Amino acid sequence: MQRTLTGPVELETIVSLAKRRGFVFQSSEIYGGLGSVWDYGPLGVEMKRNVKDAWWRAMVRERDDIVGIDAAILMDPRVWVASGHVAGFTDPLVECDKCHRRFRQDAVPSASGVTEDESPVGPVSALVSGLSGQVAQELRNRLEAHARSLGKRRVTAVDYGDAGDYPPGTVPCPQGDGGFLGEPRQFNLMFKTFMGPVEDDAARIYLRPETAQGIFVNYENVQTTTRRKLPFGVAQIGKSFRNEITPGNFIFRTREFEQMEMEYFCPPDQADRWFDHWVEFSMNFFKRYGIRAANLRTRVHTDDERPHYAKAALDVEYNFSFGWAELETINNRADYDLSNHEKHSGRDLKYFDEETKAKFLPYVVEPAMGADRTMLAILVDAYDEEPGEKESRVVMRLHPDIAPITVAVLPLSRNERLMPTARRVHEAVRPHFNSQFDDTQSIGRRYRRQDEVGTPLCVTVDFDTVEKDQAVTIRDRDTMEQVRVPIDGLVAALRDRLDVIRKRVAG
Ligand code: GAP
């Protein structure tokens, strides 16, 4: 539907609303907050659950070819050797020799801007400017030692090369603690812990960095117990963990997050076709739940960004205020995972095609969506502000299946003549919709509070309800239109009106 606001909404607006209204809180806030870890409050938990339910409905319940599982977060550590995560799920980082903080190599200042200079300390002076006396002196010493090791009298830009290609030990720590960054090393992003009473290497296990492997190791169990023939898919929703080095942008990139992943097993010659199918499916899913098409795009991965397991990969991206960013990846994983699990487990995972009598490893096409990111994109896209005479009206134009509250029941006031009927109306509505009873402030303020959290419909009980007509008013969040309906027909009327809003939001 048409919005008053145009252009991407700033993240701070959403962060502040999310905190104020109980969608998302910082983890362990009373202790100052745990970095990039978030808790979902009373409205947030309802909304995220709705996002996951919508995905599960579209992926599993509305199709005949996909079943679900719920695998454990903890898995045999050999799974992660087979999947390539132990060796390959890494970021190149440089570590400070004093505070031992680690930084992405591409995020630290490089020396490429230093120009060759004939004055005795020319290039060095450009580097050391802004550093404290002691650190500057230490850096000078290190640079001169480096120059000597190269057989030169002084360090020049030529010695430094391109961005990030600096001599190890000559870039001061960005924390400004007097330490220097060492040589780039590969750091694994998996969280590690120990299973059992002994904390040694043999007891080391990982928190899963993707839910997908829980599906691959259960491929045979699912295929034989459900007697599935190719092509078929297995879907899963659950937590994943990554020790991200540069998390941020609220719930966009966090260290603990939820994924909604589906692995679609098919004959190798069908993989390209299914890849296109899942791209289209995903775009339709986002649009169906209210994200405007103009804010979505697809982007094919370049050769150097494709994950280690993927033959082809494409991101579905959303136009956030901080730029276009990934909501979902669609990968053609070919037989990468099943063949590696065959090798490492010794189990024959090949599929036997009864018609052709061929035995082969299926290919896998994987749509992998983040539940938290999807929720963030939906919130950002739904946010609107309408100018008013006194104050503007903030309204979240959420799809009724995603909004945390579907129907709010509001007695006009706290007058005791209204309460029994208002309670009765709420009891009639409650079994059918996620509803809230609110009798706190003035009716105008309560409408605004419901608009701000995206409640599509409010039902108001007034004195006419009790004294005259046994009817109530239904108010539409977007149009603010009000209609009077008999209590007897209220549930059916609410259903009809929600359908109207569903179409409006998706269109
Ligand atoms: N199994 C394939 C896989 O995990 P991915 O692109 O690494 O692919 C899939 O992750 C989706 O999971 C991403 O598109 C994103 O929505 C979500 N995701 C990944 N890392 C995340 C993080 N640190 N915080 C929040 N969501 C994340």
mmCIF file of N, CA and C and ligand atoms in Angstrom, residues 36 85 89 209-213 216 240-244 246-248 250-263 286 301 307 309 314-316 325-331 333 366-374, ligand 1:
data_model
loop_
_atom_site.group_PDB
_atom_site.id
_atom_site.type_symbol
_atom_site.label_atom_id
_atom_site.label_comp_id
_atom_site.label_asym_id
_atom_site.label_seq_id
_atom_site.Cartn_x
_atom_site.Cartn_y
_atom_site.Cartn_z
ATOM 1 N N SER A 36 26.345 -7.390 20.756
ATOM 2 C CA SER A 36 25.684 -7.991 19.599
ATOM 3 C C SER A 36 24.913 -9.264 19.922
ATOM 4 N N HIS A 85 33.862 -26.873 7.739
ATOM 5 C CA HIS A 85 33.832 -25.689 8.608
ATOM 6 C C HIS A 85 35.061 -25.591 9.508
ATOM 7 N N PHE A 89 35.877 -22.349 7.685
ATOM 8 C CA PHE A 89 34.926 -21.311 8.111
ATOM 9 C C PHE A 89 35.690 -20.283 8.939
ATOM 10 N N PRO A 209 27.233 -23.646 13.359
ATOM 11 C CA PRO A 209 27.230 -22.347 12.687
ATOM 12 C C PRO A 209 26.178 -22.265 11.580
ATOM 13 N N GLU A 210 25.554 -23.395 11.255
ATOM 14 C CA GLU A 210 24.421 -23.399 10.316
ATOM 15 C C GLU A 210 23.551 -24.595 10.687
ATOM 16 N N THR A 211 22.256 -24.496 10.405
ATOM 17 C CA THR A 211 21.370 -25.615 10.750
ATOM 18 C C THR A 211 21.452 -26.718 9.702
ATOM 19 N N ALA A 212 21.975 -26.369 8.518
ATOM 20 C CA ALA A 212 21.942 -27.275 7.373
ATOM 21 C C ALA A 212 22.531 -28.651 7.667
ATOM 22 N N GLN A 213 23.650 -28.698 8.432
ATOM 23 C CA GLN A 213 24.305 -29.996 8.632
ATOM 24 C C GLN A 213 23.420 -30.982 9.400
ATOM 25 N N PHE A 216 21.671 -32.725 6.658
ATOM 26 C CA PHE A 216 22.475 -33.667 5.865
ATOM 27 C C PHE A 216 22.727 -34.972 6.620
ATOM 28 N N SER A 240 21.597 -20.780 15.321
ATOM 29 C CA SER A 240 22.969 -20.996 14.888
ATOM 30 C C SER A 240 23.848 -19.966 15.591
ATOM 31 N N PHE A 241 25.126 -20.251 15.630
ATOM 32 C CA PHE A 241 26.053 -19.392 16.379
ATOM 33 C C PHE A 241 27.311 -19.144 15.552
ATOM 34 N N ARG A 242 27.730 -17.895 15.500
ATOM 35 C CA ARG A 242 28.996 -17.581 14.824
ATOM 36 C C ARG A 242 29.705 -16.497 15.620
ATOM 37 N N ASN A 243 30.978 -16.711 15.848
ATOM 38 C CA ASN A 243 31.744 -15.713 16.596
ATOM 39 C C ASN A 243 32.146 -14.598 15.623
ATOM 40 N N GLU A 244 31.140 -13.874 15.143
ATOM 41 C CA GLU A 244 31.358 -12.836 14.130
ATOM 42 C C GLU A 244 32.333 -11.790 14.665
ATOM 43 N N THR A 246 32.863 -8.741 13.086
ATOM 44 C CA THR A 246 32.244 -7.411 12.966
ATOM 45 C C THR A 246 30.725 -7.559 12.922
ATOM 46 N N PRO A 247 30.131 -7.908 14.091
ATOM 47 C CA PRO A 247 28.672 -7.956 14.117
ATOM 48 C C PRO A 247 28.130 -6.530 14.140
ATOM 49 N N GLY A 248 26.836 -6.374 14.070
ATOM 50 C CA GLY A 248 26.297 -5.019 14.198
ATOM 51 C C GLY A 248 25.044 -4.805 13.399
ATOM 52 N N PHE A 250 22.169 -3.761 14.777
ATOM 53 C CA PHE A 250 21.049 -4.279 15.577
ATOM 54 C C PHE A 250 20.944 -5.792 15.407
ATOM 55 N N ILE A 251 19.774 -6.320 15.034
ATOM 56 C CA ILE A 251 19.652 -7.781 14.924
ATOM 57 C C ILE A 251 20.038 -8.289 13.536
ATOM 58 N N PHE A 252 20.711 -7.420 12.738
ATOM 59 C CA PHE A 252 21.089 -7.861 11.382
ATOM 60 C C PHE A 252 22.215 -8.890 11.442
ATOM 61 N N ARG A 253 23.288 -8.567 12.131
ATOM 62 C CA ARG A 253 24.404 -9.528 12.244
ATOM 63 C C ARG A 253 24.734 -9.705 13.716
ATOM 64 N N THR A 254 24.415 -10.871 14.236
ATOM 65 C CA THR A 254 24.594 -11.137 15.655
ATOM 66 C C THR A 254 25.387 -12.427 15.816
ATOM 67 N N ARG A 255 25.727 -12.736 17.057
ATOM 68 C CA ARG A 255 26.535 -13.946 17.268
ATOM 69 C C ARG A 255 25.658 -15.168 17.522
ATOM 70 N N GLU A 256 24.439 -14.936 17.943
ATOM 71 C CA GLU A 256 23.464 -16.013 18.110
ATOM 72 C C GLU A 256 22.249 -15.595 17.311
ATOM 73 N N PHE A 257 21.795 -16.436 16.404
ATOM 74 C CA PHE A 257 20.681 -16.033 15.543
ATOM 75 C C PHE A 257 19.898 -17.258 15.109
ATOM 76 N N GLU A 258 18.768 -17.010 14.478
ATOM 77 C CA GLU A 258 17.954 -18.139 14.023
ATOM 78 C C GLU A 258 17.933 -18.206 12.513
ATOM 79 N N GLN A 259 18.063 -19.422 12.012
ATOM 80 C CA GLN A 259 18.010 -19.631 10.568
ATOM 81 C C GLN A 259 16.768 -20.432 10.200
ATOM 82 N N MET A 260 16.285 -20.204 8.998
ATOM 83 C CA MET A 260 15.189 -21.000 8.440
ATOM 84 C C MET A 260 15.774 -21.570 7.148
ATOM 85 N N GLU A 261 16.149 -22.849 7.195
ATOM 86 C CA GLU A 261 16.880 -23.427 6.066
ATOM 87 C C GLU A 261 16.132 -24.639 5.518
ATOM 88 N N MET A 262 16.240 -24.816 4.217
ATOM 89 C CA MET A 262 15.625 -25.987 3.591
ATOM 90 C C MET A 262 16.621 -26.560 2.595
ATOM 91 N N GLU A 263 16.857 -27.867 2.702
ATOM 92 C CA GLU A 263 17.772 -28.540 1.773
ATOM 93 C C GLU A 263 16.917 -29.352 0.819
ATOM 94 N N PHE A 286 8.884 -12.990 0.529
ATOM 95 C CA PHE A 286 9.116 -11.661 1.121
ATOM 96 C C PHE A 286 8.002 -10.688 0.721
ATOM 97 N N HIS A 301 26.520 -14.237 -6.416
ATOM 98 C CA HIS A 301 27.841 -14.126 -5.769
ATOM 99 C C HIS A 301 28.953 -14.091 -6.812
ATOM 100 N N PRO A 307 30.548 -19.314 -0.822
ATOM 101 C CA PRO A 307 31.027 -20.148 0.279
ATOM 102 C C PRO A 307 31.719 -21.421 -0.217
ATOM 103 N N TYR A 309 31.270 -24.420 0.096
ATOM 104 C CA TYR A 309 30.473 -25.591 -0.287
ATOM 105 C C TYR A 309 29.617 -25.358 -1.526
ATOM 106 N N LEU A 314 23.425 -17.145 -4.674
ATOM 107 C CA LEU A 314 22.762 -15.867 -4.955
ATOM 108 C C LEU A 314 22.162 -15.353 -3.654
ATOM 109 N N ASP A 315 22.269 -14.054 -3.430
ATOM 110 C CA ASP A 315 21.658 -13.460 -2.237
ATOM 111 C C ASP A 315 20.384 -12.721 -2.612
ATOM 112 N N VAL A 316 19.387 -12.811 -1.727
ATOM 113 C CA VAL A 316 18.257 -11.891 -1.811
ATOM 114 C C VAL A 316 18.592 -10.767 -0.839
ATOM 115 N N ALA A 325 21.634 -5.261 1.741
ATOM 116 C CA ALA A 325 22.271 -6.308 2.550
ATOM 117 C C ALA A 325 21.433 -7.587 2.510
ATOM 118 N N GLU A 326 22.159 -8.694 2.702
ATOM 119 C CA GLU A 326 21.598 -10.036 2.495
ATOM 120 C C GLU A 326 20.543 -10.441 3.530
ATOM 121 N N LEU A 327 19.386 -10.903 3.032
ATOM 122 C CA LEU A 327 18.381 -11.510 3.913
ATOM 123 C C LEU A 327 18.443 -13.021 3.823
ATOM 124 N N GLU A 328 18.824 -13.491 2.651
ATOM 125 C CA GLU A 328 18.774 -14.923 2.386
ATOM 126 C C GLU A 328 19.826 -15.277 1.339
ATOM 127 N N THR A 329 20.369 -16.485 1.464
ATOM 128 C CA THR A 329 21.253 -16.997 0.420
ATOM 129 C C THR A 329 20.595 -18.207 -0.199
ATOM 130 N N ILE A 330 20.701 -18.330 -1.503
ATOM 131 C CA ILE A 330 20.253 -19.562 -2.158
ATOM 132 C C ILE A 330 21.488 -20.197 -2.785
ATOM 133 N N ASN A 331 21.809 -21.413 -2.339
ATOM 134 C CA ASN A 331 23.026 -22.086 -2.782
ATOM 135 C C ASN A 331 22.711 -23.349 -3.566
ATOM 136 N N ARG A 333 24.506 -26.512 -3.570
ATOM 137 C CA ARG A 333 25.618 -27.158 -2.844
ATOM 138 C C ARG A 333 26.062 -28.433 -3.554
ATOM 139 N N GLU A 366 19.683 -25.079 -1.727
ATOM 140 C CA GLU A 366 19.383 -24.654 -0.366
ATOM 141 C C GLU A 366 18.958 -23.192 -0.291
ATOM 142 N N PRO A 367 17.695 -22.904 0.031
ATOM 143 C CA PRO A 367 17.371 -21.530 0.414
ATOM 144 C C PRO A 367 17.603 -21.384 1.922
ATOM 145 N N ALA A 368 18.455 -20.443 2.321
ATOM 146 C CA ALA A 368 18.831 -20.274 3.732
ATOM 147 C C ALA A 368 18.527 -18.840 4.157
ATOM 148 N N MET A 369 17.490 -18.704 4.983
ATOM 149 C CA MET A 369 16.995 -17.367 5.353
ATOM 150 C C MET A 369 17.237 -17.134 6.841
ATOM 151 N N GLY A 370 17.530 -15.900 7.209
ATOM 152 C CA GLY A 370 17.669 -15.566 8.628
ATOM 153 C C GLY A 370 16.337 -15.086 9.175
ATOM 154 N N ALA A 371 15.906 -15.657 10.319
ATOM 155 C CA ALA A 371 14.621 -15.237 10.903
ATOM 156 C C ALA A 371 14.740 -13.817 11.460
ATOM 157 N N ASP A 372 15.875 -13.512 12.096
ATOM 158 C CA ASP A 372 16.043 -12.190 12.715
ATOM 159 C C ASP A 372 16.146 -11.104 11.646
ATOM 160 N N ARG A 373 16.910 -11.403 10.594
ATOM 161 C CA ARG A 373 17.057 -10.415 9.507
ATOM 162 C C ARG A 373 15.744 -10.185 8.787
ATOM 163 N N THR A 374 14.992 -11.268 8.594
ATOM 164 C CA THR A 374 13.706 -11.121 7.914
ATOM 165 C C THR A 374 12.789 -10.252 8.765
HETATM 166 N N1 GAP B 1 23.516 -22.923 5.245
HETATM 167 C C1 GAP B 1 23.910 -21.801 4.473
HETATM 168 C C2 GAP B 1 24.193 -20.623 5.295
HETATM 169 O O1 GAP B 1 24.260 -20.703 6.507
HETATM 170 P P1 GAP B 1 24.664 -18.061 5.188
HETATM 171 O O2 GAP B 1 24.546 -17.099 4.052
HETATM 172 O O3 GAP B 1 25.936 -18.102 5.936
HETATM 173 O O4 GAP B 1 24.323 -19.482 4.572
HETATM 174 C C3 GAP B 1 22.131 -17.877 5.752
HETATM 175 O O5 GAP B 1 23.468 -17.810 6.197
HETATM 176 C C4 GAP B 1 21.330 -16.750 6.360
HETATM 177 O O6 GAP B 1 21.436 -16.783 7.779
HETATM 178 C C5 GAP B 1 21.812 -15.361 5.959
HETATM 179 O O7 GAP B 1 21.270 -14.964 4.713
HETATM 180 C C6 GAP B 1 21.285 -14.509 7.093
HETATM 181 O O8 GAP B 1 19.929 -14.170 6.881
HETATM 182 C C7 GAP B 1 21.390 -15.450 8.284
HETATM 183 N N2 GAP B 1 22.619 -15.143 9.036
HETATM 184 C C8 GAP B 1 23.872 -15.582 8.773
HETATM 185 N N3 GAP B 1 24.748 -15.075 9.669
HETATM 186 C C9 GAP B 1 24.034 -14.280 10.502
HETATM 187 C C10 GAP B 1 24.349 -13.477 11.643
HETATM 188 N N4 GAP B 1 25.598 -13.407 12.118
HETATM 189 N N5 GAP B 1 23.345 -12.794 12.255
HETATM 190 C C11 GAP B 1 22.075 -12.876 11.823
HETATM 191 N N6 GAP B 1 21.718 -13.621 10.754
HETATM 192 C C12 GAP B 1 22.670 -14.323 10.104
#
